[in-house]
mmCIF file with all atom_site columns, C-alpha atoms in Angstrom:
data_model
loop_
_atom_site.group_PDB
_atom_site.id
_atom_site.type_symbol
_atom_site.label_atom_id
_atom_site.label_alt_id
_atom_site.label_comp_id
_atom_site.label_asym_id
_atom_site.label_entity_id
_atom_site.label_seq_id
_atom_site.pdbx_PDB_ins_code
_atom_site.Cartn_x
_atom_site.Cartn_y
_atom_site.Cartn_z
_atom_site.occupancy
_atom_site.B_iso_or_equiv
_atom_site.pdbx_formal_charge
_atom_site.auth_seq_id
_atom_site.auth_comp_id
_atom_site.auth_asym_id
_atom_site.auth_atom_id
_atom_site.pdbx_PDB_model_num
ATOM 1   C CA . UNK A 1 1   ? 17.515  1.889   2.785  1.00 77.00 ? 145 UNK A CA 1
ATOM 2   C CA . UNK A 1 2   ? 19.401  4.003   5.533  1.00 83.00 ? 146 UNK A CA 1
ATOM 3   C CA . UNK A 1 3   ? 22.332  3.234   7.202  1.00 85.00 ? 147 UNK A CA 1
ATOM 4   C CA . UNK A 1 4   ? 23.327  2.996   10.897 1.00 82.00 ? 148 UNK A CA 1
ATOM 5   C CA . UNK A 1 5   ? 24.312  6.225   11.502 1.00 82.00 ? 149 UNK A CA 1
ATOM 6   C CA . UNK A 1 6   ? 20.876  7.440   10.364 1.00 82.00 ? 150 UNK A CA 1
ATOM 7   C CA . UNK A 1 7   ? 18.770  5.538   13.435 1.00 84.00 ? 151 UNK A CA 1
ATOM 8   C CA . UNK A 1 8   ? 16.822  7.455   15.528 1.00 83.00 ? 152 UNK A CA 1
ATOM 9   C CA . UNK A 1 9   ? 14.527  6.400   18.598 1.00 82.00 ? 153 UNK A CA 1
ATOM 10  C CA . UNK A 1 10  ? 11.146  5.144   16.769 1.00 78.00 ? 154 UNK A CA 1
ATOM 11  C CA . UNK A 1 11  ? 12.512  4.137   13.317 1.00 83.00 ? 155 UNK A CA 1
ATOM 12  C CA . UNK A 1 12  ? 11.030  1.367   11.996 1.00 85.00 ? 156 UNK A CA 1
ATOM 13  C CA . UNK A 1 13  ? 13.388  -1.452  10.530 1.00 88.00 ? 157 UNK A CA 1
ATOM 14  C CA . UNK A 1 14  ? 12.768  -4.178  8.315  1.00 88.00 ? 158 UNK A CA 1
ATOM 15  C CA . UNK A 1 15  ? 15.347  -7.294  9.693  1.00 87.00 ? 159 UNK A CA 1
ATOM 16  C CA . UNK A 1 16  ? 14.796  -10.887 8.191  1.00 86.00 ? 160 UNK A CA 1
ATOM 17  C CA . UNK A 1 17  ? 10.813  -10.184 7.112  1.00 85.00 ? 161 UNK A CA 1
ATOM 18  C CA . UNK A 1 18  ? 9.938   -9.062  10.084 1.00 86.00 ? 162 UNK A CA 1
ATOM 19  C CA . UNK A 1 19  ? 8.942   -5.287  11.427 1.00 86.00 ? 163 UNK A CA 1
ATOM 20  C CA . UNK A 1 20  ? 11.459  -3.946  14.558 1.00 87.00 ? 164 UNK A CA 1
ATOM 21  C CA . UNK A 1 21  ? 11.007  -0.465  16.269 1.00 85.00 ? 165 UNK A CA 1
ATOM 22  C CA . UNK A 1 22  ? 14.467  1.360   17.447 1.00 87.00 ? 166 UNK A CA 1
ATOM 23  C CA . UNK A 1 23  ? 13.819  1.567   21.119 1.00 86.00 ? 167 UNK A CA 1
ATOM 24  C CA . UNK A 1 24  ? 17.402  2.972   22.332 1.00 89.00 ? 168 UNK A CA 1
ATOM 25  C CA . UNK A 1 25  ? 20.379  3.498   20.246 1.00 89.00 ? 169 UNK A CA 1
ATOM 26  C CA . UNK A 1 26  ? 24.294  3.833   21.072 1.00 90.00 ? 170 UNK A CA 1
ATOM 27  C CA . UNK A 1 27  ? 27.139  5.018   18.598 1.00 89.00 ? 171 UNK A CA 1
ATOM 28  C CA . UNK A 1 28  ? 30.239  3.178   20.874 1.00 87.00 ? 172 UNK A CA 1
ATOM 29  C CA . UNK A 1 29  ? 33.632  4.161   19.127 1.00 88.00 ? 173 UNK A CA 1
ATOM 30  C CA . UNK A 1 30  ? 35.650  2.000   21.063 1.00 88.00 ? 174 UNK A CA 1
ATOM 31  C CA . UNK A 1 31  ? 39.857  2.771   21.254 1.00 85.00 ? 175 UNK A CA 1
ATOM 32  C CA . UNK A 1 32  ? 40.939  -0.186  19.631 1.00 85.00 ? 176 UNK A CA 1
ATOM 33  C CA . UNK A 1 33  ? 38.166  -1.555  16.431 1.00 85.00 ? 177 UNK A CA 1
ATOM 34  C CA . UNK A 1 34  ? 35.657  -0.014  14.699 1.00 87.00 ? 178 UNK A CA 1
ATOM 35  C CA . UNK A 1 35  ? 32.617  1.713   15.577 1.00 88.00 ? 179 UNK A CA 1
ATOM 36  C CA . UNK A 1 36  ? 29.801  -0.042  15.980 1.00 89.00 ? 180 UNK A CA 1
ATOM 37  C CA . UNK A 1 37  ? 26.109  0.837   16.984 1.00 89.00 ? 181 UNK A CA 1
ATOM 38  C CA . UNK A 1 38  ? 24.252  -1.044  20.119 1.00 91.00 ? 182 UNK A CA 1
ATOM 39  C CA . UNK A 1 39  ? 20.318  -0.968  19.467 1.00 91.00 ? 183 UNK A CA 1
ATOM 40  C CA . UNK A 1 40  ? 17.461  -2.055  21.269 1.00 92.00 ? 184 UNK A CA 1
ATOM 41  C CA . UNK A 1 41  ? 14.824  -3.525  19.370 1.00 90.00 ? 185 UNK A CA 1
ATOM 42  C CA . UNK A 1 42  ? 11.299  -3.916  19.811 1.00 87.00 ? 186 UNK A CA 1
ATOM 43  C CA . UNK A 1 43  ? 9.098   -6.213  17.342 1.00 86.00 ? 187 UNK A CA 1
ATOM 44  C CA . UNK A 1 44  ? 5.955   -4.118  16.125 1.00 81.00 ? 188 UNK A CA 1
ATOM 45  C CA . UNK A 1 45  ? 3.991   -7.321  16.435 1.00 77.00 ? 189 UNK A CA 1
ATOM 46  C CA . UNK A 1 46  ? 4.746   -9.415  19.429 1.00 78.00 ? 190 UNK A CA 1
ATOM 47  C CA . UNK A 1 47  ? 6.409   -6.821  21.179 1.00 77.00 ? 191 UNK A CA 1
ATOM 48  C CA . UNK A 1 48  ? 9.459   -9.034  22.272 1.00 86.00 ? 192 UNK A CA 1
ATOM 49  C CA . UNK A 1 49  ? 12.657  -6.930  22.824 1.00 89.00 ? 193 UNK A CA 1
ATOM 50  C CA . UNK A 1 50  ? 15.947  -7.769  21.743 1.00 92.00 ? 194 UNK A CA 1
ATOM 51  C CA . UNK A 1 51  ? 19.080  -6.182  21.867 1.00 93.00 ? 195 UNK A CA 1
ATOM 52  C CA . UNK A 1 52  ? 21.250  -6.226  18.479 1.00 91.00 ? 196 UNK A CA 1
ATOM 53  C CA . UNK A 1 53  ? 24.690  -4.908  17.661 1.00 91.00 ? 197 UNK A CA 1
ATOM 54  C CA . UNK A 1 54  ? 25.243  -3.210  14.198 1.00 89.00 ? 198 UNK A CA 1
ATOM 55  C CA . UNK A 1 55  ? 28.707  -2.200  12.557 1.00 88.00 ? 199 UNK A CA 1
ATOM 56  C CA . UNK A 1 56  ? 28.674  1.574   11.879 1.00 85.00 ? 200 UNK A CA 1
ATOM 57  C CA . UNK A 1 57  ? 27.751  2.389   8.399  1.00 85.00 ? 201 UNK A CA 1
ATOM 58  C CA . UNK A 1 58  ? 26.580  -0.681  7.466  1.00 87.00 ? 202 UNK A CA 1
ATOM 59  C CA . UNK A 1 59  ? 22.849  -0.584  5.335  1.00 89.00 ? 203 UNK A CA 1
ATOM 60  C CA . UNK A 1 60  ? 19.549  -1.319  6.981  1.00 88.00 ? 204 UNK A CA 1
ATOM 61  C CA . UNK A 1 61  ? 16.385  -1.319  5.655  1.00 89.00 ? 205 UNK A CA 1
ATOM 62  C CA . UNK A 1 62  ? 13.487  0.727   6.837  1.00 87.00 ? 206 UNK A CA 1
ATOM 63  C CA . UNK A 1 63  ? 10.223  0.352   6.732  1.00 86.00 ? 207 UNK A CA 1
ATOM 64  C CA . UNK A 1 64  ? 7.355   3.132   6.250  1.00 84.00 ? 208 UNK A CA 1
ATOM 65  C CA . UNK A 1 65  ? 4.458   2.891   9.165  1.00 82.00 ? 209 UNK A CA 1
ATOM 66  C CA . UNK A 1 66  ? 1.338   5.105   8.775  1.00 85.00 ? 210 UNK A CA 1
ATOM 67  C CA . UNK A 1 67  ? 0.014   6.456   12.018 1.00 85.00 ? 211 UNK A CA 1
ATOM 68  C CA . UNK A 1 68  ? -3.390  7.432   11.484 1.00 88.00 ? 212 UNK A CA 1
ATOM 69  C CA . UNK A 1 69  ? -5.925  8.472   13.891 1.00 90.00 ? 213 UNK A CA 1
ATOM 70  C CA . UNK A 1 70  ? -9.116  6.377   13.227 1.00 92.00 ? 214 UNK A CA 1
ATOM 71  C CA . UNK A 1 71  ? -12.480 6.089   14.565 1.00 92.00 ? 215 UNK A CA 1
ATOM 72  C CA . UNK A 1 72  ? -13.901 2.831   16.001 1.00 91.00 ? 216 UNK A CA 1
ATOM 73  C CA . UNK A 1 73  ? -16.997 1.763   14.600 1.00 92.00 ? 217 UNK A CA 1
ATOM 74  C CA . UNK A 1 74  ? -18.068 -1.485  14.976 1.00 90.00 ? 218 UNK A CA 1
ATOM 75  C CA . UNK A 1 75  ? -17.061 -5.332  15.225 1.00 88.00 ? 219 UNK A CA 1
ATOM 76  C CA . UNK A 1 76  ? -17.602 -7.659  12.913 1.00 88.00 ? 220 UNK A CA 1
ATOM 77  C CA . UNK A 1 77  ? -17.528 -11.058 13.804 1.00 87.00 ? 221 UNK A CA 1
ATOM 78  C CA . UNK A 1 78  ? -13.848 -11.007 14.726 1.00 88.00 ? 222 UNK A CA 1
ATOM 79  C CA . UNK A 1 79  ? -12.494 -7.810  13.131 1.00 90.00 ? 223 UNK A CA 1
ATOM 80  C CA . UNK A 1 80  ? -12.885 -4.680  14.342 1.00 91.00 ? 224 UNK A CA 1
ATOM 81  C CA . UNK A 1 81  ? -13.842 -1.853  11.769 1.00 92.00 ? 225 UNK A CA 1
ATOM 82  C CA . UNK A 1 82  ? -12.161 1.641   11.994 1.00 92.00 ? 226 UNK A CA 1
ATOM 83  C CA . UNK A 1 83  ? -12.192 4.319   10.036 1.00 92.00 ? 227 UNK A CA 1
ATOM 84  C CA . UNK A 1 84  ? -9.914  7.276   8.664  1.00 89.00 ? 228 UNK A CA 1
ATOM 85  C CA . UNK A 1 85  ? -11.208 10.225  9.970  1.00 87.00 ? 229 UNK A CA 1
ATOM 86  C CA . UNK A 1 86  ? -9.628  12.207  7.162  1.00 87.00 ? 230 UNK A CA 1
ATOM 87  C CA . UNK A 1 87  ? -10.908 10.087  3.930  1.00 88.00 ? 231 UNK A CA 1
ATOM 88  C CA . UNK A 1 88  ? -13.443 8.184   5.842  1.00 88.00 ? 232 UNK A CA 1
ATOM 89  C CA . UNK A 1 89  ? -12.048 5.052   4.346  1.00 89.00 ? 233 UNK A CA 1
ATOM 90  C CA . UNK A 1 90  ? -13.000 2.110   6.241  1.00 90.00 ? 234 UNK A CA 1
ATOM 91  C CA . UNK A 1 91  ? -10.591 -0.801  7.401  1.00 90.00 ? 235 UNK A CA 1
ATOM 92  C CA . UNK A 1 92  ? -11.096 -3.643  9.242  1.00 90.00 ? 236 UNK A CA 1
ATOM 93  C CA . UNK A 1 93  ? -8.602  -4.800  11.574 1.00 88.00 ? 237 UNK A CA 1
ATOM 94  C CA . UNK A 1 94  ? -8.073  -8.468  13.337 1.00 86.00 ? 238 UNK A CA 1
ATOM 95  C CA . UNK A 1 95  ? -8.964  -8.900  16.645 1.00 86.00 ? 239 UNK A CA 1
ATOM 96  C CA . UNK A 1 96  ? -5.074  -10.325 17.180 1.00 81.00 ? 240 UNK A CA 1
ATOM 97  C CA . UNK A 1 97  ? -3.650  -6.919  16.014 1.00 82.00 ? 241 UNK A CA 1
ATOM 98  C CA . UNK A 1 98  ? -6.197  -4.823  18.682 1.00 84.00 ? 242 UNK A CA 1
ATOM 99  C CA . UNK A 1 99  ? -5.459  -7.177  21.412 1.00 81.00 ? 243 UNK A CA 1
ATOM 100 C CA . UNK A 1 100 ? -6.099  -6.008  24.761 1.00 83.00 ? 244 UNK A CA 1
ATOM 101 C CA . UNK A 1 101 ? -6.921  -2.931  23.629 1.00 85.00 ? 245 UNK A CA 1
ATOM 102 C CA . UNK A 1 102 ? -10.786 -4.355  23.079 1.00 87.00 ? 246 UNK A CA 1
ATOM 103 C CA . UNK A 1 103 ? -11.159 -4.337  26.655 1.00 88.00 ? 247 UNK A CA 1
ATOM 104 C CA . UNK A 1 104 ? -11.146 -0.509  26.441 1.00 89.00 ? 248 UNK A CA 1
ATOM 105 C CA . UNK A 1 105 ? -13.021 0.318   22.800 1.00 89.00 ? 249 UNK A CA 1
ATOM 106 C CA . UNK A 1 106 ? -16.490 1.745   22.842 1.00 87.00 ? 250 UNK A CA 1
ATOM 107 C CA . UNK A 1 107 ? -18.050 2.824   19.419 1.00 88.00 ? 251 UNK A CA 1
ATOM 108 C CA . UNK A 1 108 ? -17.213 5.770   17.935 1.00 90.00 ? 252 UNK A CA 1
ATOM 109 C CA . UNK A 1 109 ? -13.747 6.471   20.386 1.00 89.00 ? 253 UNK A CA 1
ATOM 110 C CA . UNK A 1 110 ? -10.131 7.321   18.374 1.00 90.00 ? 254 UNK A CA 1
ATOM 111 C CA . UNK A 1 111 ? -7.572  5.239   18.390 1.00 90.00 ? 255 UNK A CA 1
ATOM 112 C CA . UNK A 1 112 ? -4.348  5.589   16.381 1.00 88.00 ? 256 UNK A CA 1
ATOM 113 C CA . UNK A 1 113 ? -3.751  2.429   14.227 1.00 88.00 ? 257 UNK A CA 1
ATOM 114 C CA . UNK A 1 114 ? -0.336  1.848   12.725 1.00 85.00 ? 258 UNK A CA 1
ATOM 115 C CA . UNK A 1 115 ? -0.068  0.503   9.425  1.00 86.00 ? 259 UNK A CA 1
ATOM 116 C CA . UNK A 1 116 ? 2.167   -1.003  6.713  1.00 83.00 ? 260 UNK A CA 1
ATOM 117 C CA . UNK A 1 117 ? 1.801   -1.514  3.451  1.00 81.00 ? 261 UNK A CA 1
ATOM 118 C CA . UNK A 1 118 ? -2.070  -1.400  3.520  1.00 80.00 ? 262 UNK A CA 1
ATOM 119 C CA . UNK A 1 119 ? -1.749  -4.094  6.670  1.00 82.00 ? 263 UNK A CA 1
ATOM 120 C CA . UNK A 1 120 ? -2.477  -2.959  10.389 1.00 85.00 ? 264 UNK A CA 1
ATOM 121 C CA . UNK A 1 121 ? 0.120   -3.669  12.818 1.00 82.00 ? 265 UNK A CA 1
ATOM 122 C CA . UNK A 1 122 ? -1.078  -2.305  15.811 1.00 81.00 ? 266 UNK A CA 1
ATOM 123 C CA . UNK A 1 123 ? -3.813  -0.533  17.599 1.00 86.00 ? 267 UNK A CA 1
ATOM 124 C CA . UNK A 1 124 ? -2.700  2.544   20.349 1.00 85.00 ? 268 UNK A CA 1
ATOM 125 C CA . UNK A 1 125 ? -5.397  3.967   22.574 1.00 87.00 ? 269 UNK A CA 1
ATOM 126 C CA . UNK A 1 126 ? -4.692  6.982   24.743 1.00 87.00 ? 270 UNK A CA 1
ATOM 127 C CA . UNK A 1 127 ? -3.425  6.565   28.220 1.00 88.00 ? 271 UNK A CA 1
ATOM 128 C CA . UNK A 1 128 ? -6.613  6.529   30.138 1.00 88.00 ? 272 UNK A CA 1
ATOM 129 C CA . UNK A 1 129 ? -10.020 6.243   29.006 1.00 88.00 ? 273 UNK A CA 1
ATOM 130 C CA . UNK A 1 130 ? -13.530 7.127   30.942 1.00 89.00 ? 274 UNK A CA 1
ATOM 131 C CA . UNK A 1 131 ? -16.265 4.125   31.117 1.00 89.00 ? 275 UNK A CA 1
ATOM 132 C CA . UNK A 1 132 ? -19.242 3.217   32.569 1.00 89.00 ? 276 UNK A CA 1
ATOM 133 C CA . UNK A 1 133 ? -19.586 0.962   35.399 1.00 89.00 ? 277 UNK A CA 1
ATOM 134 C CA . UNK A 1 134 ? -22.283 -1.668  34.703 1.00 90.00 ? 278 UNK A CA 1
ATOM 135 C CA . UNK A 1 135 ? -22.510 -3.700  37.617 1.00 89.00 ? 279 UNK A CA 1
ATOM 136 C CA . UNK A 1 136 ? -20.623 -3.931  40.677 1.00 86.00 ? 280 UNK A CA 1
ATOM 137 C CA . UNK A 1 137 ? -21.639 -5.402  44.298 1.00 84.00 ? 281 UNK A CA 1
ATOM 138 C CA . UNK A 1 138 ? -23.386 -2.841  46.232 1.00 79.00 ? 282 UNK A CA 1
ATOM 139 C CA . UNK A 1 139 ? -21.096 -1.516  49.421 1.00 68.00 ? 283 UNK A CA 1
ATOM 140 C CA . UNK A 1 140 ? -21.632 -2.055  53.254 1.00 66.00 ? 284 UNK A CA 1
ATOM 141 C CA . UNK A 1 141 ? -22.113 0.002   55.980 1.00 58.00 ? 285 UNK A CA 1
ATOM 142 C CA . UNK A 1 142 ? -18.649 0.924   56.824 1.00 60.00 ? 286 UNK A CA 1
ATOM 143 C CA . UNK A 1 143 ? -16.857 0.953   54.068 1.00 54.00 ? 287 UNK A CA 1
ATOM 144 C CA . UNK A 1 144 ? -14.347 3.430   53.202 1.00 61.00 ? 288 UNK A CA 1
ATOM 145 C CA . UNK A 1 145 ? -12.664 5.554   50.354 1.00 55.00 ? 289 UNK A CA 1
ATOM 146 C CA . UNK A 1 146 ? -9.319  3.465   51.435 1.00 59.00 ? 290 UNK A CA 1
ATOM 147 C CA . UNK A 1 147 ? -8.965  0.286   51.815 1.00 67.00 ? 291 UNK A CA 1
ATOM 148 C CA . UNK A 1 148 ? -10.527 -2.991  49.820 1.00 77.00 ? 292 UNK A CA 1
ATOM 149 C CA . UNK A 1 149 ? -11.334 -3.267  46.468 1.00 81.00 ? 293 UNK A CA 1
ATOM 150 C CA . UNK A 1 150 ? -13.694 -4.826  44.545 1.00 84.00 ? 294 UNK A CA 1
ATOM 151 C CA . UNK A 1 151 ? -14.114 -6.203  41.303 1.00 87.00 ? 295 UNK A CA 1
ATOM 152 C CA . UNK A 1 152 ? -16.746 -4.262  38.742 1.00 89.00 ? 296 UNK A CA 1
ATOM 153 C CA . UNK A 1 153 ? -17.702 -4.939  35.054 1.00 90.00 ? 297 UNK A CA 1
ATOM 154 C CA . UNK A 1 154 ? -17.300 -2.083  33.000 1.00 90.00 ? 298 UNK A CA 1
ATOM 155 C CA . UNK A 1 155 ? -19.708 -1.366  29.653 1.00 89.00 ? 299 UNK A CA 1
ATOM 156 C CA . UNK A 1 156 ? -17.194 -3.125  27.693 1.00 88.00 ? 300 UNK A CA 1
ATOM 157 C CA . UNK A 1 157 ? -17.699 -6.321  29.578 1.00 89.00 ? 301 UNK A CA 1
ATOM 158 C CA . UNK A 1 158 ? -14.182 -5.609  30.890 1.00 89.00 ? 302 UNK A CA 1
ATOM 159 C CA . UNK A 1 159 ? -13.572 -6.578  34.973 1.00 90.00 ? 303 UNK A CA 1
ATOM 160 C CA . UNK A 1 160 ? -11.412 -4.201  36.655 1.00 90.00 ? 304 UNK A CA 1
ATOM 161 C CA . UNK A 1 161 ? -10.743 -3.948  40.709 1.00 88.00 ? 305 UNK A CA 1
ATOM 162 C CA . UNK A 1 162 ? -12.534 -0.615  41.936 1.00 87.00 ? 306 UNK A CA 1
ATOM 163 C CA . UNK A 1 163 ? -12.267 0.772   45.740 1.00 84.00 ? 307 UNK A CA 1
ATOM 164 C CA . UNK A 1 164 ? -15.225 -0.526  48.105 1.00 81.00 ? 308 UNK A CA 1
ATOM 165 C CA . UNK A 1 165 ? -17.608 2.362   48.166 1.00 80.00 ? 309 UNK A CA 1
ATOM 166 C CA . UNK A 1 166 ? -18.497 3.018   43.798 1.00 82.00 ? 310 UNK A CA 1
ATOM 167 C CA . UNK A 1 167 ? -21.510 1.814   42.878 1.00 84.00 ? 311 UNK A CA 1
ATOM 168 C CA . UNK A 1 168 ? -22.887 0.964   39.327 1.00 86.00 ? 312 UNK A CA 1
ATOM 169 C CA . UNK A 1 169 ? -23.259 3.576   37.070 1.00 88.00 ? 313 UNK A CA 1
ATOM 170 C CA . UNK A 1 170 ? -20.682 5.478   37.850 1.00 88.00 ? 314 UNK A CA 1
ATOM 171 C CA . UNK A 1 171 ? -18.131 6.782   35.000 1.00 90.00 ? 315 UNK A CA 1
ATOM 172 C CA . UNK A 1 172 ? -13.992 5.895   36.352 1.00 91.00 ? 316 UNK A CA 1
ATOM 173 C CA . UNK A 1 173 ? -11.065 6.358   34.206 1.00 91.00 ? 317 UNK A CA 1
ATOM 174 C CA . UNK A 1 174 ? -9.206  3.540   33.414 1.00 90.00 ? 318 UNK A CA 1
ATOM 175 C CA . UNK A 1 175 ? -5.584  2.920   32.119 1.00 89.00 ? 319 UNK A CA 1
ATOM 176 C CA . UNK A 1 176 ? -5.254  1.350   29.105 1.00 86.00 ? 320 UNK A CA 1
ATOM 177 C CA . UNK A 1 177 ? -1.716  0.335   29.676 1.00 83.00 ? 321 UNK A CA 1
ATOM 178 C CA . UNK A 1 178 ? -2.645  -2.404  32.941 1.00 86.00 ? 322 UNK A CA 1
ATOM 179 C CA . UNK A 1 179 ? -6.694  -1.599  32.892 1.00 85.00 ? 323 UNK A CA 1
ATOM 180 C CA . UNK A 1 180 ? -6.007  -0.740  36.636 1.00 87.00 ? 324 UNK A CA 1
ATOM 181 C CA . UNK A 1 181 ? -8.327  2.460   37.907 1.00 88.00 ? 325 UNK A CA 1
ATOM 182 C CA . UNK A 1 182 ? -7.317  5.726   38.392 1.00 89.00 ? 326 UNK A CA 1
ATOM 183 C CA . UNK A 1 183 ? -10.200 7.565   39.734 1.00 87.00 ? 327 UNK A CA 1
ATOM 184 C CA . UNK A 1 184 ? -13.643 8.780   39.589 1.00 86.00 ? 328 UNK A CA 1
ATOM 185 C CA . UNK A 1 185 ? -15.247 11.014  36.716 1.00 87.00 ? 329 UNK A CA 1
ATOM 186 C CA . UNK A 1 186 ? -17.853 13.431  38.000 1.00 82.00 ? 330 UNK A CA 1
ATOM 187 C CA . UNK A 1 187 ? -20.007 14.912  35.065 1.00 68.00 ? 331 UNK A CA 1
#
């Protein structure tokens, strides 16, 4: 338990049975009243954001999330199987919880997975991540650097929209926020 005063940006709050990350806080001690705190809140789940109003002082309950760097390693049937790099412990993890993050996932790539209480919440991949192309249309004559795009099937069986003039095989980076791409990886 912790009370209001004690939120900080990234605490983890336990309201009505579900999980809630403080996005943004505000201590507001208004002239005329008492103090209250404005928060926004983000659910660790569904990722809906709400904003809530506490009174200053008053007890909240936090909740402890383990951030643990893990190694992909394989899918099984629907879960995906990572493990600790540290005690080599192996979890698997629903494919609801990775989401769109199995768009991006090759075998044997980190990813920090967030956990509570044994259970995985959620699965955060770093910004940008280099794959393969595996088939795109081949370019024209006259094509150019700017311009069009295309779209291309990455080694993950992921579709992204590349410019015009790549050609299968090549590695881009990709953004694992929007999957949109952000250049060309020369080895």
């Amino acid at each position: 338990m912790a009370t209001t005063n004690d939120l900080k940006n990234g605490t983890v709050l336990k309201i009505d049975g579900q999980l809630w990350t403080v996005v943004e806080f505000q201590h507001v001690k208004p002239g005329k009243g008492g103090a209250f705190v404005r928060t926004k809140l983000k659910n660790v789940l569904s990722g809906k954001v709400v904003d809530k109003t506490f009174n200053a002082g008053l007890k909240v309950e936090t909740a402890n999330v383990d951030k643990r760097d893990m190694q992909y390693l394989y899918k099984d049937g629907t879960d995906f199987i990572f493990m600790d790099t540290a005690t080599f412990d192996q979890l698997p993890v629903a494919e609801a919880t990775v989401g769109d993050a199995a768009n991006f996932l090759l075998e044997n790539q980190s990813a920090l997975v967030a956990t509570n209480e044994g259970v995985p919440l959620y699965v955060e991949l770093p910004p940008s991540v280099v794959l393969e192309i595996t088939y795109t249309e081949p370019g024209l004559q006259g094509d150019r650097s700017t311009g069009g795009t295309k779209p291309a099937t990455l080694e993950t069986g992921y579709e992204i929209q590349v410019p015009l003039f790549l050609e299968a095989n090549t590695r881009v980076k990709v953004d694992t926020r929007d999957g949109s791409y952000l250049g060309r990886v020369n080895d």
